[in-house]
Coordinates of C-alpha atoms and ligand atoms in Angstrom, one line a residue:
M17 CA 67.2 55.9 -176.7
P18 CA 63.7 57.3 -176.2
V19 CA 62.2 56.3 -179.5
A20 CA 63.2 52.7 -179.3
T21 CA 61.9 52.4 -175.7
S22 CA 58.6 54.1 -176.4
S23 CA 57.9 52.1 -179.5
R24 CA 58.7 48.9 -177.5
Q25 CA 56.4 50.1 -174.8
R26 CA 53.7 50.8 -177.4
A27 CA 54.2 47.4 -178.8
S28 CA 53.8 45.6 -175.5
R29 CA 50.8 47.8 -174.8
R30 CA 49.3 46.7 -178.0
Q31 CA 49.8 43.0 -177.2
N32 CA 48.0 43.5 -173.8
S33 CA 45.2 45.5 -175.3
E34 CA 41.9 43.8 -176.1
E35 CA 40.6 46.8 -177.9
I36 CA 40.9 46.8 -181.7
E37 CA 40.4 50.5 -182.0
D38 CA 43.3 51.2 -179.7
A39 CA 45.5 48.8 -181.5
R40 CA 44.8 50.5 -184.8
N41 CA 45.8 53.9 -183.4
T42 CA 48.9 52.6 -182.0
Q43 CA 49.7 50.9 -185.3
V44 CA 49.6 54.2 -187.1
K45 CA 51.9 55.8 -184.6
K46 CA 54.3 52.9 -184.8
D47 CA 54.5 53.1 -188.6
D48 CA 55.8 56.6 -188.2
D49 CA 58.7 55.5 -186.1
V50 CA 59.7 52.5 -188.1
S51 CA 61.3 52.4 -191.6
D52 CA 60.8 49.8 -194.3
D53 CA 63.3 47.4 -192.9
G54 CA 61.6 47.4 -189.5
Q55 CA 64.3 49.4 -187.7
P56 CA 63.3 52.4 -185.7
V57 CA 64.0 55.5 -187.8
R58 CA 66.2 57.4 -185.4
T59 CA 68.5 54.5 -184.9
K60 CA 68.9 54.0 -188.6
V61 CA 69.8 57.7 -189.1
K62 CA 72.4 57.4 -186.4
K63 CA 74.0 54.4 -188.1
E64 CA 74.1 56.3 -191.4
K65 CA 75.8 59.2 -189.7
K66 CA 78.4 56.9 -188.2
G67 CA 79.1 55.5 -191.6
K68 CA 79.6 58.9 -193.0
K69 CA 82.0 59.9 -190.3
K70 CA 84.0 56.8 -191.0
A71 CA 84.1 57.6 -194.7
V72 CA 85.4 61.1 -193.9
A73 CA 88.0 59.8 -191.6
E74 CA 89.2 57.5 -194.3
E75 CA 89.4 60.5 -196.7
D76 CA 91.5 62.3 -194.2
D77 CA 93.8 59.4 -193.9
D78 CA 94.4 59.6 -197.6
D79 CA 95.3 63.2 -197.4
V80 CA 97.9 62.6 -194.8
V81 CA 99.3 59.6 -196.6
A82 CA 99.5 61.2 -200.1
P83 CA 102.3 63.8 -199.5
D84 CA 104.2 61.2 -197.5
V85 CA 104.8 59.3 -200.7
E86 CA 106.5 62.2 -202.5
D87 CA 108.2 63.7 -199.4
D88 CA 111.7 62.4 -199.1
D89 CA 112.7 64.8 -196.2
D90 CA 111.2 63.3 -193.1
D91 CA 112.8 65.8 -190.7
D92 CA 111.3 68.8 -192.4
R93 CA 107.8 67.5 -191.9
I94 CA 107.9 67.9 -188.1
N95 CA 109.8 71.1 -188.0
V96 CA 107.7 73.5 -186.0
A97 CA 109.2 76.5 -187.9
N98 CA 107.2 75.3 -190.9
F99 CA 104.0 75.9 -189.1
P100 CA 103.8 79.7 -188.3
D101 CA 101.0 81.0 -186.1
Q102 CA 97.8 81.5 -188.0
P103 CA 96.1 84.9 -187.6
L104 CA 93.0 85.1 -185.5
A105 CA 90.1 84.7 -187.8
K106 CA 86.9 86.8 -187.8
A107 CA 85.2 83.7 -186.6
D108 CA 87.1 84.2 -183.3
L109 CA 85.7 87.6 -182.8
H110 CA 82.8 86.5 -180.7
K111 CA 85.1 84.6 -178.4
L112 CA 87.1 87.7 -177.8
K113 CA 83.9 89.6 -177.2
G114 CA 82.9 86.9 -174.7
I115 CA 86.2 87.2 -172.8
S116 CA 85.9 91.0 -172.7
Q117 CA 82.4 90.8 -171.4
D118 CA 83.4 88.4 -168.7
W119 CA 86.0 90.9 -167.5
E120 CA 83.4 93.6 -167.5
A121 CA 80.8 91.5 -165.7
M122 CA 83.4 90.6 -163.1
A123 CA 84.4 94.2 -162.6
T124 CA 80.8 95.3 -162.2
Q125 CA 80.0 92.4 -159.9
I126 CA 82.9 93.1 -157.6
G127 CA 82.6 96.8 -157.9
Q128 CA 79.1 96.7 -156.4
Q129 CA 80.7 95.5 -153.2
T130 CA 82.1 98.9 -152.5
S131 CA 79.0 99.5 -150.5
I132 CA 80.7 97.5 -147.7
Y133 CA 83.3 100.3 -147.4
K134 CA 80.5 102.8 -147.3
D135 CA 78.6 101.0 -144.6
V136 CA 81.7 100.7 -142.5
A137 CA 82.4 104.4 -143.1
I138 CA 78.9 105.4 -142.0
A139 CA 79.2 103.3 -138.8
M140 CA 82.6 104.9 -138.0
A141 CA 81.2 108.4 -138.6
E142 CA 78.2 107.7 -136.5
S143 CA 80.5 106.6 -133.7
G144 CA 82.2 110.0 -133.9
E145 CA 84.9 109.9 -136.6
M146 CA 84.6 113.2 -138.5
D147 CA 86.0 112.8 -142.1
T148 CA 88.9 111.4 -144.1
N149 CA 90.9 114.5 -143.5
S150 CA 90.8 114.4 -139.7
S151 CA 90.2 110.8 -138.7
K152 CA 93.0 108.3 -138.9
D153 CA 90.6 105.4 -139.1
L154 CA 88.6 106.9 -141.9
Q155 CA 91.8 107.6 -143.7
M156 CA 92.8 104.0 -143.5
L157 CA 89.4 103.0 -144.8
D158 CA 89.6 105.6 -147.5
R159 CA 93.0 104.1 -148.6
D160 CA 91.4 100.6 -148.8
M161 CA 88.5 101.9 -150.7
R162 CA 90.8 103.5 -153.3
E163 CA 92.8 100.3 -153.6
F164 CA 89.6 98.4 -154.2
L165 CA 88.6 100.8 -156.9
D166 CA 92.0 100.4 -158.5
V167 CA 91.4 96.7 -158.7
C168 CA 88.1 97.3 -160.4
T169 CA 89.8 99.6 -162.9
E170 CA 92.4 97.0 -163.6
M171 CA 89.7 94.5 -164.5
T172 CA 88.1 97.0 -166.8
L173 CA 91.5 97.6 -168.5
H174 CA 91.7 93.9 -169.2
A175 CA 88.4 94.2 -171.0
K176 CA 89.6 97.2 -172.9
A177 CA 92.8 95.5 -174.1
I178 CA 90.7 92.7 -175.5
D179 CA 88.3 95.1 -177.1
A180 CA 91.2 96.8 -178.8
L181 CA 92.3 93.4 -180.2
H182 CA 88.8 92.8 -181.3
Q183 CA 88.8 96.0 -183.2
R184 CA 92.0 95.3 -185.0
I185 CA 90.8 92.0 -186.2
A186 CA 87.3 93.3 -187.1
S187 CA 88.9 96.0 -189.3
G188 CA 90.7 93.3 -191.2
E189 CA 94.1 93.4 -189.6
E190 CA 96.0 90.1 -189.4
V191 CA 96.7 89.4 -185.7
T192 CA 99.1 86.4 -185.3
D193 CA 100.4 87.3 -181.8
P194 CA 97.3 88.1 -179.7
Q195 CA 99.0 87.4 -176.4
A196 CA 101.7 90.0 -177.0
L197 CA 99.3 92.6 -178.2
Y198 CA 97.0 91.9 -175.2
E199 CA 99.7 92.3 -172.7
E200 CA 101.0 95.4 -174.4
G201 CA 97.6 97.0 -174.4
L202 CA 97.0 96.1 -170.8
Q203 CA 100.4 97.5 -169.8
Q204 CA 99.7 100.8 -171.6
G205 CA 96.4 101.1 -169.9
M206 CA 97.9 100.4 -166.5
E207 CA 100.7 102.9 -167.0
A208 CA 98.2 105.6 -168.1
Y209 CA 96.1 104.9 -165.0
A210 CA 99.2 104.9 -162.7
G211 CA 100.1 108.3 -164.2
K212 CA 96.8 109.9 -163.1
T213 CA 96.6 112.1 -160.0
T214 CA 94.5 111.0 -157.0
R215 CA 91.8 113.5 -158.0
Q216 CA 91.7 112.3 -161.6
K217 CA 91.4 108.7 -160.4
Y218 CA 88.6 109.0 -157.9
V219 CA 86.7 112.3 -158.0
K220 CA 84.4 111.3 -160.8
D221 CA 83.9 107.8 -159.6
K222 CA 80.3 107.5 -158.4
R223 CA 81.2 104.9 -155.8
Y224 CA 83.9 107.1 -154.3
N225 CA 81.4 110.0 -154.3
D226 CA 78.9 107.8 -152.5
F227 CA 81.5 106.8 -150.0
Q228 CA 82.5 110.4 -149.1
T229 CA 79.0 111.7 -149.2
S230 CA 77.8 109.1 -146.8
I231 CA 80.4 110.1 -144.3
W232 CA 79.5 113.8 -144.8
D233 CA 75.8 113.2 -144.4
V234 CA 76.2 111.7 -140.9
H235 CA 77.5 115.0 -139.5
H236 CA 75.8 117.5 -141.9
P237 CA 72.4 116.1 -142.8
N238 CA 71.2 119.5 -144.0
E239 CA 74.2 120.7 -146.0
P240 CA 75.3 119.6 -149.4
M241 CA 78.8 118.2 -149.4
P242 CA 81.5 120.6 -150.6
P243 CA 83.4 119.5 -153.7
L244 CA 85.3 116.2 -153.3
T245 CA 88.5 118.1 -154.0
N246 CA 88.2 119.3 -150.4
F247 CA 89.1 115.8 -149.3
I248 CA 91.8 115.1 -151.9
P249 CA 94.8 117.5 -151.9
Q250 CA 96.0 118.9 -155.2
E251 CA 98.9 117.1 -156.8
D252 CA 101.2 117.9 -159.7
G253 CA 99.2 117.4 -162.8
D254 CA 95.9 118.7 -161.3
D255 CA 95.6 121.9 -163.2
S256 CA 92.9 124.4 -162.3
D257 CA 91.2 123.9 -165.7
D258 CA 90.0 120.5 -164.4
D259 CA 88.5 122.0 -161.3
D260 CA 85.1 123.1 -162.9
D261 CA 84.7 119.5 -163.9
L262 CA 85.8 118.0 -160.7
E263 CA 83.7 120.3 -158.5
M264 CA 80.6 118.7 -159.9
G265 CA 81.6 115.8 -157.7
G266 CA 80.0 116.2 -154.3
A267 CA 78.0 119.4 -154.3
T268 CA 74.9 118.1 -155.9
Q269 CA 73.9 115.7 -153.2
N270 CA 70.3 116.4 -152.6
Y271 CA 67.5 114.2 -151.4
N272 CA 64.7 116.2 -153.0
C273 CA 63.0 115.2 -156.2
P274 CA 63.6 117.9 -158.9
L275 CA 60.0 117.5 -160.0
S276 CA 58.0 117.3 -156.7
L277 CA 60.6 119.3 -154.8
T278 CA 59.9 117.1 -151.8
V279 CA 62.0 114.3 -150.4
L280 CA 62.5 111.4 -152.8
V281 CA 60.0 108.6 -152.6
N282 CA 60.8 105.3 -154.3
P283 CA 63.7 107.0 -156.1
V284 CA 64.7 106.0 -159.6
T285 CA 67.9 107.2 -161.3
S286 CA 68.4 108.0 -165.0
R287 CA 71.1 105.8 -166.5
I288 CA 71.8 108.6 -169.0
C289 CA 72.7 111.5 -166.6
G290 CA 72.5 110.1 -163.1
H291 CA 69.7 112.4 -161.8
S292 CA 67.2 110.9 -159.5
F293 CA 63.4 111.4 -159.2
S294 CA 60.5 110.1 -157.2
K295 CA 59.0 107.3 -159.2
D296 CA 55.5 108.7 -159.3
S297 CA 56.7 112.1 -160.4
I298 CA 58.9 110.9 -163.3
V299 CA 56.2 108.5 -164.5
E300 CA 53.8 111.5 -164.6
Y301 CA 56.4 113.6 -166.3
F302 CA 56.7 111.0 -169.1
R303 CA 52.9 110.4 -169.4
H304 CA 52.1 109.6 -173.0
Q305 CA 55.7 110.2 -174.1
N306 CA 57.8 107.5 -175.5
R307 CA 60.4 109.6 -177.1
P308 CA 63.4 111.0 -175.0
I309 CA 62.6 114.2 -173.2
K310 CA 64.9 116.7 -171.6
C311 CA 66.0 115.8 -168.1
P312 CA 63.9 117.9 -165.6
A313 CA 66.8 118.4 -163.2
A314 CA 68.0 122.0 -163.2
G315 CA 71.0 122.6 -165.4
C316 CA 71.0 119.1 -167.0
T317 CA 71.2 119.1 -170.8
K318 CA 70.7 115.4 -171.3
S319 CA 67.5 113.8 -172.6
F320 CA 66.3 110.3 -171.8
R321 CA 63.3 108.0 -171.8
L322 CA 61.3 106.6 -168.9
A323 CA 62.9 103.2 -169.7
D324 CA 66.3 104.8 -168.9
C325 CA 65.2 105.3 -165.2
E326 CA 66.0 102.4 -162.9
P327 CA 65.0 101.8 -159.3
D328 CA 67.8 103.0 -157.0
P329 CA 67.7 101.0 -153.8
E330 CA 71.1 102.4 -152.7
L331 CA 69.7 105.9 -152.9
A332 CA 66.5 104.8 -151.1
K333 CA 68.7 103.6 -148.3
K334 CA 70.5 107.0 -148.2
V335 CA 67.3 108.9 -148.1
K336 CA 66.1 106.8 -145.2
A337 CA 69.3 107.3 -143.3
H338 CA 69.1 111.0 -144.1
Q339 CA 65.6 111.3 -142.7
R340 CA 66.6 109.3 -139.6
R341 CA 69.4 111.7 -138.9
L342 CA 67.2 114.7 -139.4
V343 CA 64.9 113.3 -136.7
L344 CA 67.8 112.6 -134.4
N345 CA 69.2 116.1 -134.9
R346 CA 65.8 117.6 -134.1
D347 CA 65.5 115.5 -131.0
D348 CA 69.0 116.7 -130.0
S349 CA 68.1 120.4 -130.3
D350 CA 64.8 119.8 -128.6
A351 CA 66.7 118.2 -125.7
E352 CA 69.1 121.2 -125.6
E353 CA 66.2 123.6 -125.5
I354 CA 64.7 121.8 -122.5
V355 CA 68.1 121.9 -120.7
D356 CA 68.3 125.6 -121.4
Ligands
ZN29 ZN1 69.7 114.8 -165.8

């Protein structure tokens, strides 16, 4: 108990001290801590609290005892059927939000590890494997990568099922069977996902895009990747209407900054639209502007603020690898020329 200890310490210090002035100061301090009956204040408060608790407990006892007196049917009292589940209260909403956020955080955390698949894919491509269409090994890796993304999606679906529950309660609905609703919501989400075609599942996934682009870049450092649909055969349910959307997938890979038109330096990526810029260029673009401005990337209709741009170390790595391969290719062609 810090107060008691320190006042005791002060007391002993006072006894040892020869200086009257010091003693007076300490006395003033000591008076603060000690109530009229000489007990340290905090200890006293605690005792009072304890006493209150006890009083409350006694009241509770009365409540329990009271109906007992009139109740002549003892069996009824412990019949579980008399205690139906209570609906989740609005006070529980923040707990639901917390669980949902935990799922999201887990999905994000684990989802970031897809870079491992990408790194392995690059190593395989550099050792001669061409792409996921022609290389058996890359095909296997591709399958693992997709399964991994499925797991991430499943975790997100857990979060969504809880969010749906959250919404029901927030809108005033009485929810007495959250478990059943949660499982039902999750089941529906899983079935909807299982019903999607391979293209629908992965083509728009940035991580899958990165994975395929990385393989492509090893062999074609100067060419943008063709649409991802080149690597995923059409299935029933892939109608051609989707294609415009899907083809946005791979083709935009480009390591030049849309502002400086030179290769990206310290790339930052807009959270709003996914376009990337050299840091210096985008900072200049936003000079004296705090409001959102239209994205400078050609054809992009989104607007964002400078604060929406985050450093993109993954992209920086890709730019580096890209430049390294450009140099290697140049060396190769130089060598060929010499041989010729
Ligand atoms: Zn943009």
